[in-house]
Amino acid sequence: MGLCLSGGGFRATLFHLGALRRLNELGVISKLDTISSVSGGSITAAALATALAAGAPLDWDRGVVAPLRAFTSRDRRTAAVFARLLPWNWFRSDTGVRALEREYAAHLMLLRLTALPERPTFVLCATDMQFGVNWVFERDRAGDFQAGYVSPPTADWPLALAVAASSCFPPIFNPRKLRLDPGRFTGGRFPAGRRRDRLVRGMRLTDGGNYDNLGLEPVWKTHQVVLVSDGGAPFDVSEDRGLLWRVERYSAIAQNQAHAVRVRWLIDSFKSNEFAGTYWGVGSAPSSYDTSYPGYTKALATEVISRIRKAARRRRGRRTPTG
């Protein structure tokens, strides 16, 4: 059984936290073999992994909920973004994501990758900019099928590095640079040689959502049951706002279509019994996929659940200086 936690920023982080609470109440988390995560989902996964790695019986509210609520209650992005503007960082392109990594390490997760729990297997996904494929960080290995894998990961790699690489959303954050030893990576499909070594040595990782925002890649071929929690933002209908809006819009439309195709393929796989499982999303309802399964109505999904973040933003805008 595999659980996939999608990207989608802090919205996804908290959406998955609610889903995990229910799965924990049902006794499902203890039965999971794998938790695959992307971007905002990796923040939730890392918090759960940190709590499980403590070894004591899991206190859900104190061990998982409280740290995540405290972390997401503050803006962790702005300071990391502006760190790039400091003169001594002008020639360090990944300053922003490194600052984000320090935020994760200081306030949420102190584990090394090699200290992750043995079960379930936590797979934190980023996107390999060199080869254009899914890169994974796990307890026992790191890498991808083109570059190869290092097993075990470098001993001093913190969990915070994996989460930062998984969540460095472009263009706000530049890719995270990894200075790798090509000789330690084995089993990759890309032909051995100087070019391969140069690509691996200069590895740059960006947000895992650029390749697969659902985090399906590590589990769908190998697991009999696939659970997918999708906290990604519903596509926002908008009027033309000029050149910059169009540049962003081209990418958003392409990503939205890729996401829609992947979700429909997932639902069809459930219908055809290729594997068992379920899917739940911020703005989705069973009626969207021609299924008879029970669930929220489309109106509740699109008019209430998916708009919670916007409503919260409007309330903040109406606050007085003392309120």
PDB file of C-alpha atoms in Angstrom:
ATOM      1  CA  MET A   1       0.000   0.000   0.000  1.00  0.00           C
ATOM      2  CA  GLY A   2       1.385   3.367  -1.049  1.00  0.00           C
ATOM      3  CA  LEU A   3       0.261   6.878  -0.108  1.00  0.00           C
ATOM      4  CA  CYS A   4       1.028   9.832  -2.383  1.00  0.00           C
ATOM      5  CA  LEU A   5       1.067  13.391  -1.002  1.00  0.00           C
ATOM      6  CA  SER A   6       0.925  16.010  -3.755  1.00  0.00           C
ATOM      7  CA  GLY A   7       2.529  19.414  -4.044  1.00  0.00           C
ATOM      8  CA  GLY A   8       0.689  22.684  -3.512  1.00  0.00           C
ATOM      9  CA  GLY A   9       2.545  24.753  -0.913  1.00  0.00           C
ATOM     10  CA  PHE A  10       1.286  25.198   2.646  1.00  0.00           C
ATOM     11  CA  ARG A  11      -2.274  24.617   1.384  1.00  0.00           C
ATOM     12  CA  ALA A  12      -1.259  21.065   0.423  1.00  0.00           C
ATOM     13  CA  THR A  13       0.749  20.631   3.627  1.00  0.00           C
ATOM     14  CA  LEU A  14      -2.318  21.298   5.784  1.00  0.00           C
ATOM     15  CA  PHE A  15      -4.734  19.471   3.450  1.00  0.00           C
ATOM     16  CA  HIS A  16      -2.577  16.340   3.785  1.00  0.00           C
ATOM     17  CA  LEU A  17      -2.375  16.815   7.549  1.00  0.00           C
ATOM     18  CA  GLY A  18      -6.164  16.521   7.710  1.00  0.00           C
ATOM     19  CA  ALA A  19      -6.098  13.457   5.472  1.00  0.00           C
ATOM     20  CA  LEU A  20      -3.373  11.821   7.577  1.00  0.00           C
ATOM     21  CA  ARG A  21      -5.359  12.455  10.747  1.00  0.00           C
ATOM     22  CA  ARG A  22      -8.276  10.487   9.313  1.00  0.00           C
ATOM     23  CA  LEU A  23      -6.028   7.723   7.980  1.00  0.00           C
ATOM     24  CA  ASN A  24      -4.437   7.456  11.425  1.00  0.00           C
ATOM     25  CA  GLU A  25      -7.871   7.178  13.058  1.00  0.00           C
ATOM     26  CA  LEU A  26      -8.701   4.339  10.649  1.00  0.00           C
ATOM     27  CA  GLY A  27      -5.415   2.522  11.374  1.00  0.00           C
ATOM     28  CA  VAL A  28      -4.228   2.900   7.771  1.00  0.00           C
ATOM     29  CA  ILE A  29      -0.909   4.669   8.430  1.00  0.00           C
ATOM     30  CA  SER A  30       0.459   1.652  10.299  1.00  0.00           C
ATOM     31  CA  LYS A  31      -0.292  -0.494   7.218  1.00  0.00           C
ATOM     32  CA  LEU A  32       1.479   1.732   4.676  1.00  0.00           C
ATOM     33  CA  ASP A  33       4.561   0.384   2.940  1.00  0.00           C
ATOM     34  CA  THR A  34       5.486   3.650   1.186  1.00  0.00           C
ATOM     35  CA  ILE A  35       4.761   7.353   1.503  1.00  0.00           C
ATOM     36  CA  SER A  36       5.728   9.264  -1.652  1.00  0.00           C
ATOM     37  CA  SER A  37       5.649  13.053  -1.491  1.00  0.00           C
ATOM     38  CA  VAL A  38       6.183  16.194  -3.532  1.00  0.00           C
ATOM     39  CA  SER A  39       6.791  19.820  -2.494  1.00  0.00           C
ATOM     40  CA  GLY A  40       4.180  20.856   0.101  1.00  0.00           C
ATOM     41  CA  GLY A  41       3.408  17.179   0.618  1.00  0.00           C
ATOM     42  CA  SER A  42       7.062  16.565   1.478  1.00  0.00           C
ATOM     43  CA  ILE A  43       6.761  19.021   4.382  1.00  0.00           C
ATOM     44  CA  THR A  44       3.918  16.928   5.813  1.00  0.00           C
ATOM     45  CA  ALA A  45       5.750  13.666   5.135  1.00  0.00           C
ATOM     46  CA  ALA A  46       8.922  14.934   6.813  1.00  0.00           C
ATOM     47  CA  ALA A  47       6.997  16.000   9.920  1.00  0.00           C
ATOM     48  CA  LEU A  48       5.398  12.553  10.138  1.00  0.00           C
ATOM     49  CA  ALA A  49       8.755  10.838   9.559  1.00  0.00           C
ATOM     50  CA  THR A  50      10.358  12.930  12.309  1.00  0.00           C
ATOM     51  CA  ALA A  51       7.617  11.954  14.752  1.00  0.00           C
ATOM     52  CA  LEU A  52       7.828   8.251  13.846  1.00  0.00           C
ATOM     53  CA  ALA A  53      11.623   8.222  14.072  1.00  0.00           C
ATOM     54  CA  ALA A  54      11.424   9.219  17.739  1.00  0.00           C
ATOM     55  CA  GLY A  55      10.537   5.602  18.466  1.00  0.00           C
ATOM     56  CA  ALA A  56       7.965   6.286  21.189  1.00  0.00           C
ATOM     57  CA  PRO A  57       4.237   5.625  20.696  1.00  0.00           C
ATOM     58  CA  LEU A  58       2.968   8.315  18.341  1.00  0.00           C
ATOM     59  CA  ASP A  59       1.209  11.223  20.028  1.00  0.00           C
ATOM     60  CA  TRP A  60      -0.594  12.551  16.954  1.00  0.00           C
ATOM     61  CA  ASP A  61      -1.450  16.045  18.155  1.00  0.00           C
ATOM     62  CA  ARG A  62       1.827  16.817  19.917  1.00  0.00           C
ATOM     63  CA  GLY A  63       4.127  14.912  17.580  1.00  0.00           C
ATOM     64  CA  VAL A  64       2.671  15.768  14.169  1.00  0.00           C
ATOM     65  CA  VAL A  65      -0.065  18.404  14.295  1.00  0.00           C
ATOM     66  CA  ALA A  66       1.503  20.949  16.655  1.00  0.00           C
ATOM     67  CA  PRO A  67       4.883  21.223  14.855  1.00  0.00           C
ATOM     68  CA  LEU A  68       3.235  21.553  11.437  1.00  0.00           C
ATOM     69  CA  ARG A  69       0.693  24.134  12.577  1.00  0.00           C
ATOM     70  CA  ALA A  70       3.457  26.178  14.206  1.00  0.00           C
ATOM     71  CA  PHE A  71       5.647  25.972  11.121  1.00  0.00           C
ATOM     72  CA  THR A  72       2.913  26.911   8.646  1.00  0.00           C
ATOM     73  CA  SER A  73       1.623  29.763  10.803  1.00  0.00           C
ATOM     74  CA  ARG A  74       4.499  31.979   9.649  1.00  0.00           C
ATOM     75  CA  ASP A  75       5.751  33.147   6.259  1.00  0.00           C
ATOM     76  CA  ARG A  76       8.865  31.053   5.653  1.00  0.00           C
ATOM     77  CA  ARG A  77       9.337  32.057   2.025  1.00  0.00           C
ATOM     78  CA  THR A  78       9.810  35.812   1.852  1.00  0.00           C
ATOM     79  CA  ALA A  79      13.029  36.001   3.879  1.00  0.00           C
ATOM     80  CA  ALA A  80      14.487  33.109   1.884  1.00  0.00           C
ATOM     81  CA  VAL A  81      13.632  34.836  -1.398  1.00  0.00           C
ATOM     82  CA  PHE A  82      15.128  38.183  -0.365  1.00  0.00           C
ATOM     83  CA  ALA A  83      18.316  36.493   0.832  1.00  0.00           C
ATOM     84  CA  ARG A  84      19.253  36.293  -2.854  1.00  0.00           C
ATOM     85  CA  LEU A  85      19.350  40.103  -3.039  1.00  0.00           C
ATOM     86  CA  LEU A  86      22.130  40.507  -0.484  1.00  0.00           C
ATOM     87  CA  PRO A  87      25.391  41.533  -2.230  1.00  0.00           C
ATOM     88  CA  TRP A  88      27.393  38.563  -0.950  1.00  0.00           C
ATOM     89  CA  ASN A  89      24.794  36.187  -2.454  1.00  0.00           C
ATOM     90  CA  TRP A  90      24.615  37.691  -5.941  1.00  0.00           C
ATOM     91  CA  PHE A  91      26.778  34.955  -7.463  1.00  0.00           C
ATOM     92  CA  ARG A  92      25.232  32.070  -5.498  1.00  0.00           C
ATOM     93  CA  SER A  93      22.175  31.111  -7.499  1.00  0.00           C
ATOM     94  CA  ASP A  94      20.689  28.691  -4.960  1.00  0.00           C
ATOM     95  CA  THR A  95      20.920  30.998  -1.933  1.00  0.00           C
ATOM     96  CA  GLY A  96      17.131  31.161  -1.605  1.00  0.00           C
ATOM     97  CA  VAL A  97      16.541  27.426  -1.451  1.00  0.00           C
ATOM     98  CA  ARG A  98      19.447  27.013   0.981  1.00  0.00           C
ATOM     99  CA  ALA A  99      17.817  29.598   3.255  1.00  0.00           C
ATOM    100  CA  LEU A 100      14.566  27.641   2.984  1.00  0.00           C
ATOM    101  CA  GLU A 101      16.471  24.491   3.905  1.00  0.00           C
ATOM    102  CA  ARG A 102      17.767  26.179   7.058  1.00  0.00           C
ATOM    103  CA  GLU A 103      14.194  27.116   7.990  1.00  0.00           C
ATOM    104  CA  TYR A 104      13.124  23.484   7.689  1.00  0.00           C
ATOM    105  CA  ALA A 105      16.076  22.271   9.742  1.00  0.00           C
ATOM    106  CA  ALA A 106      15.713  24.866  12.485  1.00  0.00           C
ATOM    107  CA  HIS A 107      11.965  24.703  13.025  1.00  0.00           C
ATOM    108  CA  LEU A 108      10.585  21.378  11.829  1.00  0.00           C
ATOM    109  CA  MET A 109      13.001  18.537  11.058  1.00  0.00           C
ATOM    110  CA  LEU A 110      16.401  17.607  12.446  1.00  0.00           C
ATOM    111  CA  LEU A 111      16.776  14.092  10.991  1.00  0.00           C
ATOM    112  CA  ARG A 112      19.415  12.919   8.570  1.00  0.00           C
ATOM    113  CA  LEU A 113      18.105  10.997   5.572  1.00  0.00           C
ATOM    114  CA  THR A 114      19.769   7.839   6.849  1.00  0.00           C
ATOM    115  CA  ALA A 115      17.780   8.165  10.119  1.00  0.00           C
ATOM    116  CA  LEU A 116      14.373   7.986   8.430  1.00  0.00           C
ATOM    117  CA  PRO A 117      12.102   5.200   9.737  1.00  0.00           C
ATOM    118  CA  GLU A 118      12.567   1.807   8.119  1.00  0.00           C
ATOM    119  CA  ARG A 119       8.817   1.478   7.635  1.00  0.00           C
ATOM    120  CA  PRO A 120       7.014   2.985   5.919  1.00  0.00           C
ATOM    121  CA  THR A 121       9.552   3.890   3.264  1.00  0.00           C
ATOM    122  CA  PHE A 122       9.535   7.663   2.823  1.00  0.00           C
ATOM    123  CA  VAL A 123      10.247   8.788  -0.754  1.00  0.00           C
ATOM    124  CA  LEU A 124      10.703  12.545  -1.188  1.00  0.00           C
ATOM    125  CA  CYS A 125      10.580  13.550  -4.844  1.00  0.00           C
ATOM    126  CA  ALA A 126      12.364  16.374  -6.671  1.00  0.00           C
ATOM    127  CA  THR A 127      12.910  17.003 -10.385  1.00  0.00           C
ATOM    128  CA  ASP A 128      16.320  16.359 -11.944  1.00  0.00           C
ATOM    129  CA  MET A 129      16.979  19.405 -14.153  1.00  0.00           C
ATOM    130  CA  GLN A 130      19.812  17.698 -16.032  1.00  0.00           C
ATOM    131  CA  PHE A 131      17.985  14.579 -17.213  1.00  0.00           C
ATOM    132  CA  GLY A 132      14.397  15.819 -16.784  1.00  0.00           C
ATOM    133  CA  VAL A 133      13.216  12.898 -14.632  1.00  0.00           C
ATOM    134  CA  ASN A 134      11.998  12.187 -11.114  1.00  0.00           C
ATOM    135  CA  TRP A 135      14.747  12.263  -8.451  1.00  0.00           C
ATOM    136  CA  VAL A 136      14.140  10.469  -5.123  1.00  0.00           C
ATOM    137  CA  PHE A 137      15.526  10.883  -1.626  1.00  0.00           C
ATOM    138  CA  GLU A 138      15.075   7.792   0.558  1.00  0.00           C
ATOM    139  CA  ARG A 139      16.614   6.281   3.683  1.00  0.00           C
ATOM    140  CA  ASP A 140      18.662   3.784   1.701  1.00  0.00           C
ATOM    141  CA  ARG A 141      19.302   5.572  -1.589  1.00  0.00           C
ATOM    142  CA  ALA A 142      19.101   8.819  -3.569  1.00  0.00           C
ATOM    143  CA  GLY A 143      19.127   9.457  -7.308  1.00  0.00           C
ATOM    144  CA  ASP A 144      17.154   8.584 -10.430  1.00  0.00           C
ATOM    145  CA  PHE A 145      17.056   6.012 -13.195  1.00  0.00           C
ATOM    146  CA  GLN A 146      19.143   8.117 -15.587  1.00  0.00           C
ATOM    147  CA  ALA A 147      21.911   9.400 -13.296  1.00  0.00           C
ATOM    148  CA  GLY A 148      21.947   6.268 -11.144  1.00  0.00           C
ATOM    149  CA  TYR A 149      21.649   5.896  -7.387  1.00  0.00           C
ATOM    150  CA  VAL A 150      23.956   6.361  -4.425  1.00  0.00           C
ATOM    151  CA  SER A 151      23.246   3.831  -1.688  1.00  0.00           C
ATOM    152  CA  PRO A 152      23.151   4.738   1.110  1.00  0.00           C
ATOM    153  CA  PRO A 153      22.816   8.521   0.666  1.00  0.00           C
ATOM    154  CA  THR A 154      25.671  10.754   1.759  1.00  0.00           C
ATOM    155  CA  ALA A 155      25.809  10.448   5.553  1.00  0.00           C
ATOM    156  CA  ASP A 156      25.565  14.175   6.265  1.00  0.00           C
ATOM    157  CA  TRP A 157      22.574  14.862   3.987  1.00  0.00           C
ATOM    158  CA  PRO A 158      19.779  16.215   6.196  1.00  0.00           C
ATOM    159  CA  LEU A 159      16.114  15.512   5.637  1.00  0.00           C
ATOM    160  CA  ALA A 160      15.727  19.293   5.313  1.00  0.00           C
ATOM    161  CA  LEU A 161      17.828  19.223   2.131  1.00  0.00           C
ATOM    162  CA  ALA A 162      15.459  16.709   0.541  1.00  0.00           C
ATOM    163  CA  VAL A 163      12.389  18.740   1.506  1.00  0.00           C
ATOM    164  CA  ALA A 164      13.951  21.979   0.241  1.00  0.00           C
ATOM    165  CA  ALA A 165      14.855  20.402  -3.107  1.00  0.00           C
ATOM    166  CA  SER A 166      11.371  18.903  -3.350  1.00  0.00           C
ATOM    167  CA  SER A 167       9.682  22.261  -2.653  1.00  0.00           C
ATOM    168  CA  CYS A 168      11.855  24.916  -4.361  1.00  0.00           C
ATOM    169  CA  PHE A 169       9.035  26.191  -6.557  1.00  0.00           C
ATOM    170  CA  PRO A 170      10.282  27.999  -9.699  1.00  0.00           C
ATOM    171  CA  PRO A 171      10.824  30.787 -10.535  1.00  0.00           C
ATOM    172  CA  ILE A 172      10.620  31.922  -6.896  1.00  0.00           C
ATOM    173  CA  PHE A 173      13.505  29.610  -6.026  1.00  0.00           C
ATOM    174  CA  ASN A 174      16.373  28.581  -8.254  1.00  0.00           C
ATOM    175  CA  PRO A 175      17.291  24.875  -8.367  1.00  0.00           C
ATOM    176  CA  ARG A 176      19.261  23.358  -5.487  1.00  0.00           C
ATOM    177  CA  LYS A 177      22.797  22.534  -6.589  1.00  0.00           C
ATOM    178  CA  LEU A 178      24.307  19.245  -5.438  1.00  0.00           C
ATOM    179  CA  ARG A 179      28.043  18.714  -5.765  1.00  0.00           C
ATOM    180  CA  LEU A 180      28.061  14.983  -6.391  1.00  0.00           C
ATOM    181  CA  ASP A 181      30.749  12.379  -6.966  1.00  0.00           C
ATOM    182  CA  PRO A 182      29.707  10.644 -10.226  1.00  0.00           C
ATOM    183  CA  GLY A 183      31.669   7.552  -9.244  1.00  0.00           C
ATOM    184  CA  ARG A 184      29.312   6.850  -6.339  1.00  0.00           C
ATOM    185  CA  PHE A 185      26.224   6.751  -8.558  1.00  0.00           C
ATOM    186  CA  THR A 186      25.587   3.387 -10.187  1.00  0.00           C
ATOM    187  CA  GLY A 187      22.872   1.688 -12.207  1.00  0.00           C
ATOM    188  CA  GLY A 188      21.848   4.675 -14.321  1.00  0.00           C
ATOM    189  CA  ARG A 189      20.692   4.252 -17.914  1.00  0.00           C
ATOM    190  CA  PHE A 190      22.583   7.228 -19.305  1.00  0.00           C
ATOM    191  CA  PRO A 191      25.754   6.004 -21.049  1.00  0.00           C
ATOM    192  CA  ALA A 192      28.887   6.150 -18.925  1.00  0.00           C
ATOM    193  CA  GLY A 193      31.521   8.664 -19.916  1.00  0.00           C
ATOM    194  CA  ARG A 194      32.682  12.224 -19.443  1.00  0.00           C
ATOM    195  CA  ARG A 195      29.377  13.771 -20.428  1.00  0.00           C
ATOM    196  CA  ARG A 196      27.461  11.669 -17.938  1.00  0.00           C
ATOM    197  CA  ASP A 197      29.974  12.476 -15.196  1.00  0.00           C
ATOM    198  CA  ARG A 198      29.763  16.197 -15.961  1.00  0.00           C
ATOM    199  CA  LEU A 199      25.958  16.110 -15.794  1.00  0.00           C
ATOM    200  CA  VAL A 200      25.906  14.241 -12.479  1.00  0.00           C
ATOM    201  CA  ARG A 201      28.626  16.414 -10.951  1.00  0.00           C
ATOM    202  CA  GLY A 202      26.644  19.569 -11.751  1.00  0.00           C
ATOM    203  CA  MET A 203      23.279  18.149 -10.653  1.00  0.00           C
ATOM    204  CA  ARG A 204      20.520  20.694 -10.015  1.00  0.00           C
ATOM    205  CA  LEU A 205      17.174  19.777  -8.496  1.00  0.00           C
ATOM    206  CA  THR A 206      13.932  21.732  -8.609  1.00  0.00           C
ATOM    207  CA  ASP A 207      10.400  21.285  -7.288  1.00  0.00           C
ATOM    208  CA  GLY A 208       9.141  17.714  -7.668  1.00  0.00           C
ATOM    209  CA  GLY A 209       5.859  19.012  -9.028  1.00  0.00           C
ATOM    210  CA  ASN A 210       7.523  19.968 -12.286  1.00  0.00           C
ATOM    211  CA  TYR A 211       7.749  16.272 -13.135  1.00  0.00           C
ATOM    212  CA  ASP A 212       4.873  14.672 -11.194  1.00  0.00           C
ATOM    213  CA  ASN A 213       2.862  16.841  -8.819  1.00  0.00           C
ATOM    214  CA  LEU A 214       0.907  13.854  -7.480  1.00  0.00           C
ATOM    215  CA  GLY A 215       3.970  11.868  -6.394  1.00  0.00           C
ATOM    216  CA  LEU A 216       2.704   8.778  -8.235  1.00  0.00           C
ATOM    217  CA  GLU A 217       5.941   7.837  -9.959  1.00  0.00           C
ATOM    218  CA  PRO A 218       7.542   5.840  -7.099  1.00  0.00           C
ATOM    219  CA  VAL A 219       4.481   3.691  -6.318  1.00  0.00           C
ATOM    220  CA  TRP A 220       2.106   3.057  -9.210  1.00  0.00           C
ATOM    221  CA  LYS A 221       4.162   0.305 -10.867  1.00  0.00           C
ATOM    222  CA  THR A 222       4.949  -1.634  -7.696  1.00  0.00           C
ATOM    223  CA  HIS A 223       2.044  -1.277  -5.235  1.00  0.00           C
ATOM    224  CA  GLN A 224      -1.295  -3.089  -5.175  1.00  0.00           C
ATOM    225  CA  VAL A 225      -3.101  -0.259  -3.375  1.00  0.00           C
ATOM    226  CA  VAL A 226      -2.478   3.410  -4.207  1.00  0.00           C
ATOM    227  CA  LEU A 227      -3.938   6.258  -2.133  1.00  0.00           C
ATOM    228  CA  VAL A 228      -3.553   9.779  -3.537  1.00  0.00           C
ATOM    229  CA  SER A 229      -4.087  12.998  -1.593  1.00  0.00           C
ATOM    230  CA  ASP A 230      -4.130  15.957  -3.994  1.00  0.00           C
ATOM    231  CA  GLY A 231      -3.731  19.386  -2.405  1.00  0.00           C
ATOM    232  CA  GLY A 232      -2.807  21.138  -5.640  1.00  0.00           C
ATOM    233  CA  ALA A 233      -4.613  24.376  -6.465  1.00  0.00           C
ATOM    234  CA  PRO A 234      -7.616  24.158  -8.806  1.00  0.00           C
ATOM    235  CA  PHE A 235      -7.048  25.999 -12.078  1.00  0.00           C
ATOM    236  CA  ASP A 236      -7.986  29.661 -11.636  1.00  0.00           C
ATOM    237  CA  VAL A 237     -10.038  31.156 -14.477  1.00  0.00           C
ATOM    238  CA  SER A 238      -8.712  34.636 -15.264  1.00  0.00           C
ATOM    239  CA  GLU A 239      -8.800  37.453 -17.804  1.00  0.00           C
ATOM    240  CA  ASP A 240      -5.762  38.641 -19.762  1.00  0.00           C
ATOM    241  CA  ARG A 241      -3.494  40.889 -17.649  1.00  0.00           C
ATOM    242  CA  GLY A 242      -0.640  41.522 -20.024  1.00  0.00           C
ATOM    243  CA  LEU A 243       2.662  39.952 -21.080  1.00  0.00           C
ATOM    244  CA  LEU A 244       3.871  38.703 -17.691  1.00  0.00           C
ATOM    245  CA  TRP A 245       0.480  37.148 -17.021  1.00  0.00           C
ATOM    246  CA  ARG A 246       0.619  35.342 -20.387  1.00  0.00           C
ATOM    247  CA  VAL A 247       4.128  33.972 -19.777  1.00  0.00           C
ATOM    248  CA  GLU A 248       2.987  32.477 -16.470  1.00  0.00           C
ATOM    249  CA  ARG A 249      -0.293  31.362 -18.012  1.00  0.00           C
ATOM    250  CA  TYR A 250       1.339  29.278 -20.763  1.00  0.00           C
ATOM    251  CA  SER A 251       3.104  27.174 -18.136  1.00  0.00           C
ATOM    252  CA  ALA A 252       0.031  26.979 -15.888  1.00  0.00           C
ATOM    253  CA  ILE A 253      -2.180  25.682 -18.715  1.00  0.00           C
ATOM    254  CA  ALA A 254       0.348  23.006 -19.697  1.00  0.00           C
ATOM    255  CA  GLN A 255       0.764  21.866 -16.089  1.00  0.00           C
ATOM    256  CA  ASN A 256      -2.999  21.853 -15.499  1.00  0.00           C
ATOM    257  CA  GLN A 257      -3.555  19.655 -18.550  1.00  0.00           C
ATOM    258  CA  ALA A 258      -0.791  17.246 -17.537  1.00  0.00           C
ATOM    259  CA  HIS A 259      -2.298  17.041 -14.062  1.00  0.00           C
ATOM    260  CA  ALA A 260      -5.802  16.401 -15.431  1.00  0.00           C
ATOM    261  CA  VAL A 261      -4.559  13.618 -17.709  1.00  0.00           C
ATOM    262  CA  ARG A 262      -2.672  11.963 -14.831  1.00  0.00           C
ATOM    263  CA  VAL A 263      -5.705  12.084 -12.529  1.00  0.00           C
ATOM    264  CA  ARG A 264      -8.019  10.640 -15.184  1.00  0.00           C
ATOM    265  CA  TRP A 265      -5.510   7.869 -15.884  1.00  0.00           C
ATOM    266  CA  LEU A 266      -5.407   7.138 -12.146  1.00  0.00           C
ATOM    267  CA  ILE A 267      -9.210   6.928 -11.895  1.00  0.00           C
ATOM    268  CA  ASP A 268      -9.356   4.693 -14.984  1.00  0.00           C
ATOM    269  CA  SER A 269      -6.737   2.420 -13.393  1.00  0.00           C
ATOM    270  CA  PHE A 270      -8.974   2.047 -10.351  1.00  0.00           C
ATOM    271  CA  LYS A 271     -11.964   1.252 -12.589  1.00  0.00           C
ATOM    272  CA  SER A 272     -10.050  -1.349 -14.596  1.00  0.00           C
ATOM    273  CA  ASN A 273      -8.659  -2.973 -11.417  1.00  0.00           C
ATOM    274  CA  GLU A 274      -5.067  -2.388 -12.470  1.00  0.00           C
ATOM    275  CA  PHE A 275      -4.620  -1.566  -8.808  1.00  0.00           C
ATOM    276  CA  ALA A 276      -6.937  -0.674  -5.943  1.00  0.00           C
ATOM    277  CA  GLY A 277      -7.062   2.615  -4.084  1.00  0.00           C
ATOM    278  CA  THR A 278      -8.661   6.014  -3.982  1.00  0.00           C
ATOM    279  CA  TYR A 279      -8.095   9.661  -4.842  1.00  0.00           C
ATOM    280  CA  TRP A 280      -9.182  12.813  -3.032  1.00  0.00           C
ATOM    281  CA  GLY A 281      -8.467  16.379  -4.079  1.00  0.00           C
ATOM    282  CA  VAL A 282      -8.978  19.952  -2.914  1.00  0.00           C
ATOM    283  CA  GLY A 283     -11.376  20.802  -5.741  1.00  0.00           C
ATOM    284  CA  SER A 284     -12.503  17.374  -6.931  1.00  0.00           C
ATOM    285  CA  ALA A 285     -15.675  15.352  -6.519  1.00  0.00           C
ATOM    286  CA  PRO A 286     -16.671  11.856  -7.740  1.00  0.00           C
ATOM    287  CA  SER A 287     -19.058  13.395 -10.286  1.00  0.00           C
ATOM    288  CA  SER A 288     -16.046  14.799 -12.159  1.00  0.00           C
ATOM    289  CA  TYR A 289     -14.899  11.304 -13.083  1.00  0.00           C
ATOM    290  CA  ASP A 290     -18.139   9.509 -13.935  1.00  0.00           C
ATOM    291  CA  THR A 291     -18.012   7.326 -10.846  1.00  0.00           C
ATOM    292  CA  SER A 292     -20.705   6.233  -8.424  1.00  0.00           C
ATOM    293  CA  TYR A 293     -18.435   6.303  -5.391  1.00  0.00           C
ATOM    294  CA  PRO A 294     -19.616   8.339  -2.388  1.00  0.00           C
ATOM    295  CA  GLY A 295     -17.919  11.612  -1.542  1.00  0.00           C
ATOM    296  CA  TYR A 296     -18.319  15.358  -1.331  1.00  0.00           C
ATOM    297  CA  THR A 297     -20.572  17.089  -3.826  1.00  0.00           C
ATOM    298  CA  LYS A 298     -18.931  19.138  -6.565  1.00  0.00           C
ATOM    299  CA  ALA A 299     -20.419  22.313  -5.092  1.00  0.00           C
ATOM    300  CA  LEU A 300     -18.850  21.677  -1.677  1.00  0.00           C
ATOM    301  CA  ALA A 301     -15.480  20.860  -3.250  1.00  0.00           C
ATOM    302  CA  THR A 302     -15.295  23.863  -5.561  1.00  0.00           C
ATOM    303  CA  GLU A 303     -17.252  26.489  -3.630  1.00  0.00           C
ATOM    304  CA  VAL A 304     -16.079  25.748  -0.085  1.00  0.00           C
ATOM    305  CA  ILE A 305     -13.032  23.490   0.329  1.00  0.00           C
ATOM    306  CA  SER A 306     -10.929  24.789  -2.565  1.00  0.00           C
ATOM    307  CA  ARG A 307     -11.624  28.421  -1.604  1.00  0.00           C
ATOM    308  CA  ILE A 308     -10.621  28.241   2.056  1.00  0.00           C
ATOM    309  CA  ARG A 309      -7.195  29.740   1.393  1.00  0.00           C
ATOM    310  CA  LYS A 310      -8.668  32.660  -0.585  1.00  0.00           C
ATOM    311  CA  ALA A 311     -11.158  33.396   2.178  1.00  0.00           C
ATOM    312  CA  ALA A 312      -8.379  33.387   4.758  1.00  0.00           C
ATOM    313  CA  ARG A 313      -6.413  35.845   2.626  1.00  0.00           C
ATOM    314  CA  ARG A 314      -9.412  38.181   2.396  1.00  0.00           C
ATOM    315  CA  ARG A 315      -9.882  38.095   6.172  1.00  0.00           C
ATOM    316  CA  ARG A 316      -6.226  38.987   6.731  1.00  0.00           C
ATOM    317  CA  GLY A 317      -6.638  41.926   4.359  1.00  0.00           C
ATOM    318  CA  ARG A 318      -9.498  43.322   6.472  1.00  0.00           C
ATOM    319  CA  ARG A 319      -7.609  43.181   9.780  1.00  0.00           C
ATOM    320  CA  THR A 320      -6.857  46.375  11.619  1.00  0.00           C
ATOM    321  CA  PRO A 321      -3.257  47.072  12.692  1.00  0.00           C
ATOM    322  CA  THR A 322      -4.083  45.783  16.156  1.00  0.00           C
ATOM    323  CA  GLY A 323      -6.359  42.935  15.037  1.00  0.00           C
TER     324      GLY A 323
END
